[in-house]
């Protein structure tokens, strides 16, 4: 089984004390030592899935794995994935700053985004970002001007909207035609003419698409590669240049609950490789250099969140709510997308007294519900709740709503735990506040 098909990190087990253990560390001890809420990242699971990706695509001669930083960006995660041979898809000045500071070779980065600012483009060029995936006409003109002022010829991809619909949440679909991202296929020729004739400081190396996120189908990847390669063939016939690079984006799904059944990494890899082989033969193209940008599937399963259970409320003739010490600020996905999670009480293997409850967060919104209707083992105040699969889009989307401090993150491996993000302090919370003299 592929790691993205598991709900739990690969090292997760129940120890002799009856407590959940991850990376050889007792979750109760982690909660005690570092406090809750706590993000825990299992290094073996993270490196494991990174290696699965590399192996699955190793049949291709020219392939580059780019981790989509927005799923989880911290300096230690950047260091680990860089050591595993990954480059990085970055989408902001902050992500560029973080990966550069972590020692990543900036040639192995691609800068994406539908409205990159002038400052960010300047920063990207100064940092030596490998590729910029240009999203629209304004950016083409702007980037050429900036590159010219720096006397640089910048490698670019064109982000295209391949017109592929996948069955995922509307907010996380990106490849269908009515999307804010990328050039419509009908606009490609105009972009090419501009690049070839006017924008001499841009070197177009290929096309880029990303069809969505939390994807369970393989056919959409097959089709996506087909659309990209057919465009490359069309461009070759019309402009006489054969673009050598294709970036297929990310999107592979993970298993948040039993309802999710994503394909394995190997299945996705084989689908993409088959599609490249078939379409290149059919269209008479050379095999391109492939880039892929998985985000969620790299980090989701490696991460769990630990919370302490607090108050509860039994609605007369209704639900029983138990409240935990975190919620929508450290994991906004349930309140934003209706995302579902699986969880277990970390310290109660033996009691076997399951009851159906709804896990509420501590934030001042009725919508701050982490998990609706889940069977938990006699949850009581003081218990530790372990929510699985929170590695992706949790910390990276976290906020300071209600002025609650952002949790710490620890990396566990072989019975060792290390802080990789410190818990925020109250002083940090107001460090940028200013009270003007005149008030
Ligand atoms: C978000 C994004 C990804 C990663 O998507 P996942 O679903 O997290 O794998 C990759 N490429 C681009 C351009 C993205 O916007």
JSON list of C-alpha atoms and ligand atoms in Angstrom, two decimals, residues 68 70-71 89 112 159 208 210 212-214 249-252 293-297 393, ligand 1:
[
{"chain": "A", "resi": 68, "resn": "UNK", "atom": "CA", "xyz": [4.28, 22.19, -3.51]},
{"chain": "A", "resi": 70, "resn": "UNK", "atom": "CA", "xyz": [2.01, 25.70, 0.20]},
{"chain": "A", "resi": 71, "resn": "UNK", "atom": "CA", "xyz": [0.89, 22.36, 1.69]},
{"chain": "A", "resi": 89, "resn": "UNK", "atom": "CA", "xyz": [7.02, 24.86, -6.12]},
{"chain": "A", "resi": 112, "resn": "UNK", "atom": "CA", "xyz": [3.71, 29.85, -9.43]},
{"chain": "A", "resi": 159, "resn": "UNK", "atom": "CA", "xyz": [0.55, 27.97, -17.08]},
{"chain": "A", "resi": 208, "resn": "UNK", "atom": "CA", "xyz": [2.53, 23.85, -16.96]},
{"chain": "A", "resi": 210, "resn": "UNK", "atom": "CA", "xyz": [-2.39, 21.76, -12.43]},
{"chain": "A", "resi": 212, "resn": "UNK", "atom": "CA", "xyz": [-6.90, 20.33, -8.86]},
{"chain": "A", "resi": 213, "resn": "UNK", "atom": "CA", "xyz": [-6.36, 18.78, -5.48]},
{"chain": "A", "resi": 214, "resn": "UNK", "atom": "CA", "xyz": [-7.45, 15.70, -3.48]},
{"chain": "A", "resi": 249, "resn": "UNK", "atom": "CA", "xyz": [1.22, 19.96, -11.27]},
{"chain": "A", "resi": 250, "resn": "UNK", "atom": "CA", "xyz": [0.13, 18.04, -8.17]},
{"chain": "A", "resi": 251, "resn": "UNK", "atom": "CA", "xyz": [-3.19, 16.95, -6.77]},
{"chain": "A", "resi": 252, "resn": "UNK", "atom": "CA", "xyz": [-2.97, 13.29, -5.78]},
{"chain": "A", "resi": 293, "resn": "UNK", "atom": "CA", "xyz": [4.41, 19.09, -7.96]},
{"chain": "A", "resi": 294, "resn": "UNK", "atom": "CA", "xyz": [2.76, 16.98, -5.26]},
{"chain": "A", "resi": 295, "resn": "UNK", "atom": "CA", "xyz": [1.89, 18.85, -2.07]},
{"chain": "A", "resi": 296, "resn": "UNK", "atom": "CA", "xyz": [-0.85, 17.27, 0.00]},
{"chain": "A", "resi": 297, "resn": "UNK", "atom": "CA", "xyz": [0.14, 13.66, -0.71]},
{"chain": "A", "resi": 393, "resn": "UNK", "atom": "CA", "xyz": [-2.93, 22.63, 4.62]},
{"chain": "B", "resi": 1, "resn": "LIG", "atom": "C1", "xyz": [-1.58, 23.57, -5.01]},
{"chain": "B", "resi": 1, "resn": "LIG", "atom": "C2", "xyz": [-0.72, 23.27, -6.14]},
{"chain": "B", "resi": 1, "resn": "LIG", "atom": "C3", "xyz": [-0.01, 22.06, -6.18]},
{"chain": "B", "resi": 1, "resn": "LIG", "atom": "C4", "xyz": [-0.14, 21.01, -5.12]},
{"chain": "B", "resi": 1, "resn": "LIG", "atom": "O1", "xyz": [-1.40, 20.45, -5.04]},
{"chain": "B", "resi": 1, "resn": "LIG", "atom": "P1", "xyz": [-1.66, 19.22, -4.03]},
{"chain": "B", "resi": 1, "resn": "LIG", "atom": "O2", "xyz": [-3.09, 18.93, -4.21]},
{"chain": "B", "resi": 1, "resn": "LIG", "atom": "O3", "xyz": [-1.36, 19.72, -2.67]},
{"chain": "B", "resi": 1, "resn": "LIG", "atom": "O4", "xyz": [-0.78, 18.11, -4.46]},
{"chain": "B", "resi": 1, "resn": "LIG", "atom": "C5", "xyz": [0.82, 21.86, -7.25]},
{"chain": "B", "resi": 1, "resn": "LIG", "atom": "N1", "xyz": [0.96, 22.76, -8.25]},
{"chain": "B", "resi": 1, "resn": "LIG", "atom": "C6", "xyz": [0.29, 23.92, -8.23]},
{"chain": "B", "resi": 1, "resn": "LIG", "atom": "C7", "xyz": [0.49, 24.88, -9.33]},
{"chain": "B", "resi": 1, "resn": "LIG", "atom": "C8", "xyz": [-0.57, 24.22, -7.19]},
{"chain": "B", "resi": 1, "resn": "LIG", "atom": "O5", "xyz": [-1.24, 25.36, -7.20]}
]
